[in-house]
């Protein structure tokens, strides 16, 4: 699974700290999500998608072989 | 650190969680001082046989350790409760899903290491010291009983 968090965040000129604060996680979690080391739970994925006013599928890209 | 296992969950009233934690700290401080008092009683009235008098030092050490650690925890928790901003940050840190995952994985690795060490120790002590062997065996049995029963509990709960 890959995600568009870093690109969406940069496009909106938001810092990792601000995004973390908005969705109620630590900055380290945002860093791990952006680098692909950690996959978000459904709840966090929903919060992130809601924050960017997008659907979960727009933020997270599921690959067939996973 | 152990109190971190009783972390707040999302949606919890964090102030109430911290208040509960303060009560827990107070109980453990009382327990620590009680243990210390028992050790002083044993030392003053010379109740224990001289061959096991080292137990007095152990009781005193554990009592002081628990009391001091919980006192530090109590003071820092009460200080945290006075600062809304810090409280919010701490709540985020405690409810952060990645942090929880990290703790779960660490606990799982620790349990695995514990069983591996117990296995090796049992293999060695079975020929050296029967008491130590039975103690380790009891630890292993308790570990698996607790693991299987808690697994059954969570299998039904989730």
Coordinates of C-alpha atoms in Angstrom, one line a residue:
Chain A
X1 CA 0.0 0.0 0.0
X2 CA 1.3 3.4 -0.9
X3 CA -0.1 6.8 0.0
X4 CA -0.3 10.4 -1.2
X5 CA 0.0 12.0 2.3
X6 CA 3.4 13.7 1.7
X7 CA 2.3 15.1 -1.7
X8 CA -1.1 16.2 -0.4
X9 CA 0.4 17.8 2.7
X10 CA 3.1 19.7 0.6
X11 CA 0.5 20.9 -1.9
X12 CA -1.5 22.4 1.0
X13 CA 1.6 23.8 2.6
X14 CA 1.0 22.0 5.9
X15 CA 3.7 20.9 8.2
X16 CA 3.9 17.3 9.6
X17 CA 3.3 18.7 13.0
X18 CA 0.1 20.5 11.9
X19 CA -1.2 17.4 10.1
X20 CA -0.4 15.2 13.1
X21 CA -2.2 17.7 15.4
X22 CA -5.2 17.8 13.2
X23 CA -5.7 14.0 13.1
X24 CA -4.6 13.3 16.6
X25 CA -1.4 11.4 16.2
X26 CA 2.3 12.1 16.8
X27 CA 4.5 13.7 14.2
X28 CA 6.5 10.5 14.2
X29 CA 3.5 8.6 12.9
X30 CA 3.1 11.0 10.0
X31 CA 6.8 10.6 9.2
X32 CA 6.4 6.8 9.2
X33 CA 3.2 7.0 7.1
X34 CA 4.9 9.2 4.5
X35 CA 7.9 7.0 4.3
X36 CA 5.7 3.9 3.9
X37 CA 7.1 2.2 7.0
X38 CA 3.7 2.2 8.7
X39 CA 0.2 1.5 7.4
X40 CA -2.6 3.5 8.9
X41 CA -5.6 1.9 10.6
X42 CA -9.0 2.3 8.9
X43 CA -9.9 5.0 11.5
X44 CA -6.7 7.0 10.9
X45 CA -7.1 6.6 7.1
X46 CA -10.6 8.0 7.4
X47 CA -9.4 10.9 9.4
X48 CA -6.7 11.7 7.0
X49 CA -9.0 11.5 4.0
X50 CA -11.5 13.7 5.7
X51 CA -8.8 16.2 6.5
X52 CA -7.8 16.5 2.9
X53 CA -11.5 16.4 1.8
X54 CA -10.9 13.3 -0.3
X55 CA -11.9 9.6 -0.2
X56 CA -9.7 7.0 1.4
X57 CA -9.0 5.6 -2.1
X58 CA -7.6 9.0 -3.2
X59 CA -5.1 9.1 -0.3
X60 CA -4.2 5.4 0.0
X61 CA -3.4 3.3 -3.1
X62 CA -3.9 -0.4 -2.7
X63 CA -2.0 -2.6 -5.0
X64 CA -3.5 -5.9 -6.4
X65 CA -0.8 -8.2 -5.2
X66 CA -1.1 -7.2 -1.5
Chain B
X1 CA 6.8 2.7 32.4
X2 CA 4.5 -0.1 33.5
X3 CA 1.7 2.4 34.0
X4 CA 2.0 3.1 30.2
X5 CA 0.4 -0.3 29.7
X6 CA -2.8 1.2 31.1
X7 CA -2.9 4.0 28.6
X8 CA -5.9 6.1 27.7
X9 CA -8.0 5.2 24.8
X10 CA -9.4 7.4 22.1
X11 CA -12.6 9.1 23.3
X12 CA -11.6 8.8 27.0
X13 CA -11.9 11.7 29.4
X14 CA -8.1 12.0 29.8
X15 CA -8.4 14.1 33.0
X16 CA -10.5 11.2 34.6
X17 CA -7.8 8.7 33.4
X18 CA -5.1 10.8 35.0
X19 CA -7.1 11.1 38.2
X20 CA -7.5 7.3 38.3
X21 CA -3.8 6.9 37.7
X22 CA -3.0 9.2 40.6
X23 CA -5.2 7.0 42.9
X24 CA -3.2 4.0 41.6
X25 CA 0.1 5.8 42.3
X26 CA -1.1 6.6 45.8
X27 CA -2.1 2.9 46.4
X28 CA 1.4 1.8 45.3
X29 CA 3.1 4.4 47.4
X30 CA 1.2 3.1 50.4
X31 CA 2.2 -0.5 49.4
X32 CA 5.8 0.6 49.1
X33 CA 5.9 2.2 52.6
X34 CA 4.1 -0.9 54.0
X35 CA 6.8 -3.1 52.6
X36 CA 9.4 -0.8 54.1
X37 CA 7.6 -0.9 57.4
X38 CA 7.6 -4.7 57.3
X39 CA 11.3 -4.8 56.7
X40 CA 12.0 -2.4 59.6
X41 CA 9.7 -4.5 61.8
X42 CA 11.6 -7.6 60.8
X43 CA 15.0 -5.9 61.4
X44 CA 14.1 -4.3 64.8
X45 CA 12.4 -7.4 66.3
X46 CA 14.9 -9.8 64.7
X47 CA 12.1 -12.1 63.6
X48 CA 13.9 -13.8 60.7
X49 CA 16.5 -16.5 60.9
X50 CA 20.0 -15.2 60.3
X51 CA 20.3 -17.4 57.2
X52 CA 17.5 -15.5 55.4
X53 CA 18.2 -12.0 56.9
X54 CA 19.0 -10.8 53.4
X55 CA 15.2 -10.8 52.8
X56 CA 15.0 -7.7 55.0
X57 CA 17.3 -5.8 52.6
X58 CA 15.3 -7.0 49.7
X59 CA 12.0 -5.9 51.3
X60 CA 13.4 -2.5 52.2
X61 CA 14.9 -2.0 48.7
X62 CA 11.7 -3.0 46.9
X63 CA 9.6 -0.9 49.2
X64 CA 11.7 2.3 48.8
X65 CA 12.0 1.7 45.0
X66 CA 8.2 1.3 44.5
X67 CA 7.4 4.2 46.8
X68 CA 9.9 6.6 45.2
X69 CA 9.0 5.6 41.6
X70 CA 5.3 6.1 42.3
X71 CA 5.9 9.4 44.1
X72 CA 7.7 10.7 41.0
X73 CA 4.9 9.4 38.8
X74 CA 2.3 11.0 41.1
X75 CA 4.0 14.4 41.1
X76 CA 4.6 14.4 37.3
X77 CA 1.0 13.4 36.7
X78 CA -0.4 16.1 38.9
X79 CA 1.8 18.7 37.3
X80 CA 0.6 17.5 33.9
X81 CA -3.0 17.9 34.9
X82 CA -2.4 21.6 35.5
X83 CA -1.2 22.3 32.0
X84 CA -3.9 21.8 29.3
X85 CA -1.5 22.1 26.4
X86 CA 0.9 19.5 27.7
X87 CA -2.1 17.3 28.7
X88 CA -3.4 17.4 25.1
X89 CA 0.0 16.5 23.7
X90 CA 0.4 13.6 26.2
X91 CA -3.0 12.3 25.3
X92 CA -2.1 12.3 21.6
X93 CA 1.1 10.4 22.5
X94 CA -0.8 7.8 24.6
X95 CA -3.5 7.2 22.1
X96 CA -1.3 7.3 19.0
X97 CA -1.9 4.0 17.1
X98 CA 1.7 3.6 15.9
X99 CA 3.0 4.0 19.5
X100 CA 0.5 1.3 20.6
X101 CA 1.7 -1.0 17.8
X102 CA 5.3 -0.4 18.9
X103 CA 4.5 -1.3 22.5
X104 CA 2.6 -4.4 21.4
X105 CA 5.4 -5.6 19.2
X106 CA 8.0 -4.9 22.0
X107 CA 5.8 -6.9 24.5
X108 CA 5.5 -9.8 22.0
X109 CA 9.3 -9.9 21.5
X110 CA 9.9 -9.7 25.2
X111 CA 7.5 -12.6 25.9
X112 CA 9.3 -14.7 23.2
X113 CA 12.7 -13.8 24.7
X114 CA 11.4 -14.7 28.2
X115 CA 10.2 -18.1 27.1
X116 CA 13.5 -18.8 25.2
X117 CA 15.6 -17.9 28.3
X118 CA 13.3 -19.9 30.6
X119 CA 13.6 -22.9 28.2
X120 CA 17.5 -22.7 28.3
X121 CA 17.5 -22.1 32.0
X122 CA 15.2 -25.1 32.6
X123 CA 17.4 -27.4 30.5
X124 CA 20.4 -26.3 32.6
X125 CA 18.8 -26.3 36.1
X126 CA 17.1 -29.6 35.7
X127 CA 20.5 -31.3 36.3
X128 CA 21.8 -28.6 38.7
X129 CA 19.1 -27.5 41.1
X130 CA 15.6 -29.0 41.4
X131 CA 14.1 -26.0 43.3
X132 CA 15.2 -23.5 40.6
X133 CA 14.0 -25.9 37.9
X134 CA 10.5 -26.2 39.5
X135 CA 10.3 -22.4 39.9
X136 CA 11.1 -21.9 36.3
X137 CA 8.6 -24.6 35.3
X138 CA 5.9 -22.8 37.4
X139 CA 6.7 -19.5 35.6
X140 CA 6.4 -21.2 32.2
X141 CA 3.1 -22.9 33.1
X142 CA 1.7 -19.6 34.5
X143 CA 2.8 -17.8 31.4
X144 CA 1.0 -20.2 29.1
X145 CA -2.1 -20.4 31.2
X146 CA -2.3 -16.6 31.3
X147 CA -1.6 -16.4 27.6
X148 CA -4.2 -19.0 26.6
X149 CA -6.9 -17.6 28.9
X150 CA -6.3 -14.0 27.8
X151 CA -6.3 -15.1 24.2
X152 CA -9.6 -16.8 24.7
X153 CA -11.0 -13.7 26.4
X154 CA -9.9 -11.3 23.6
X155 CA -11.1 -13.8 20.9
X156 CA -14.6 -13.5 22.3
X157 CA -14.3 -9.8 23.0
X158 CA -13.1 -8.7 19.6

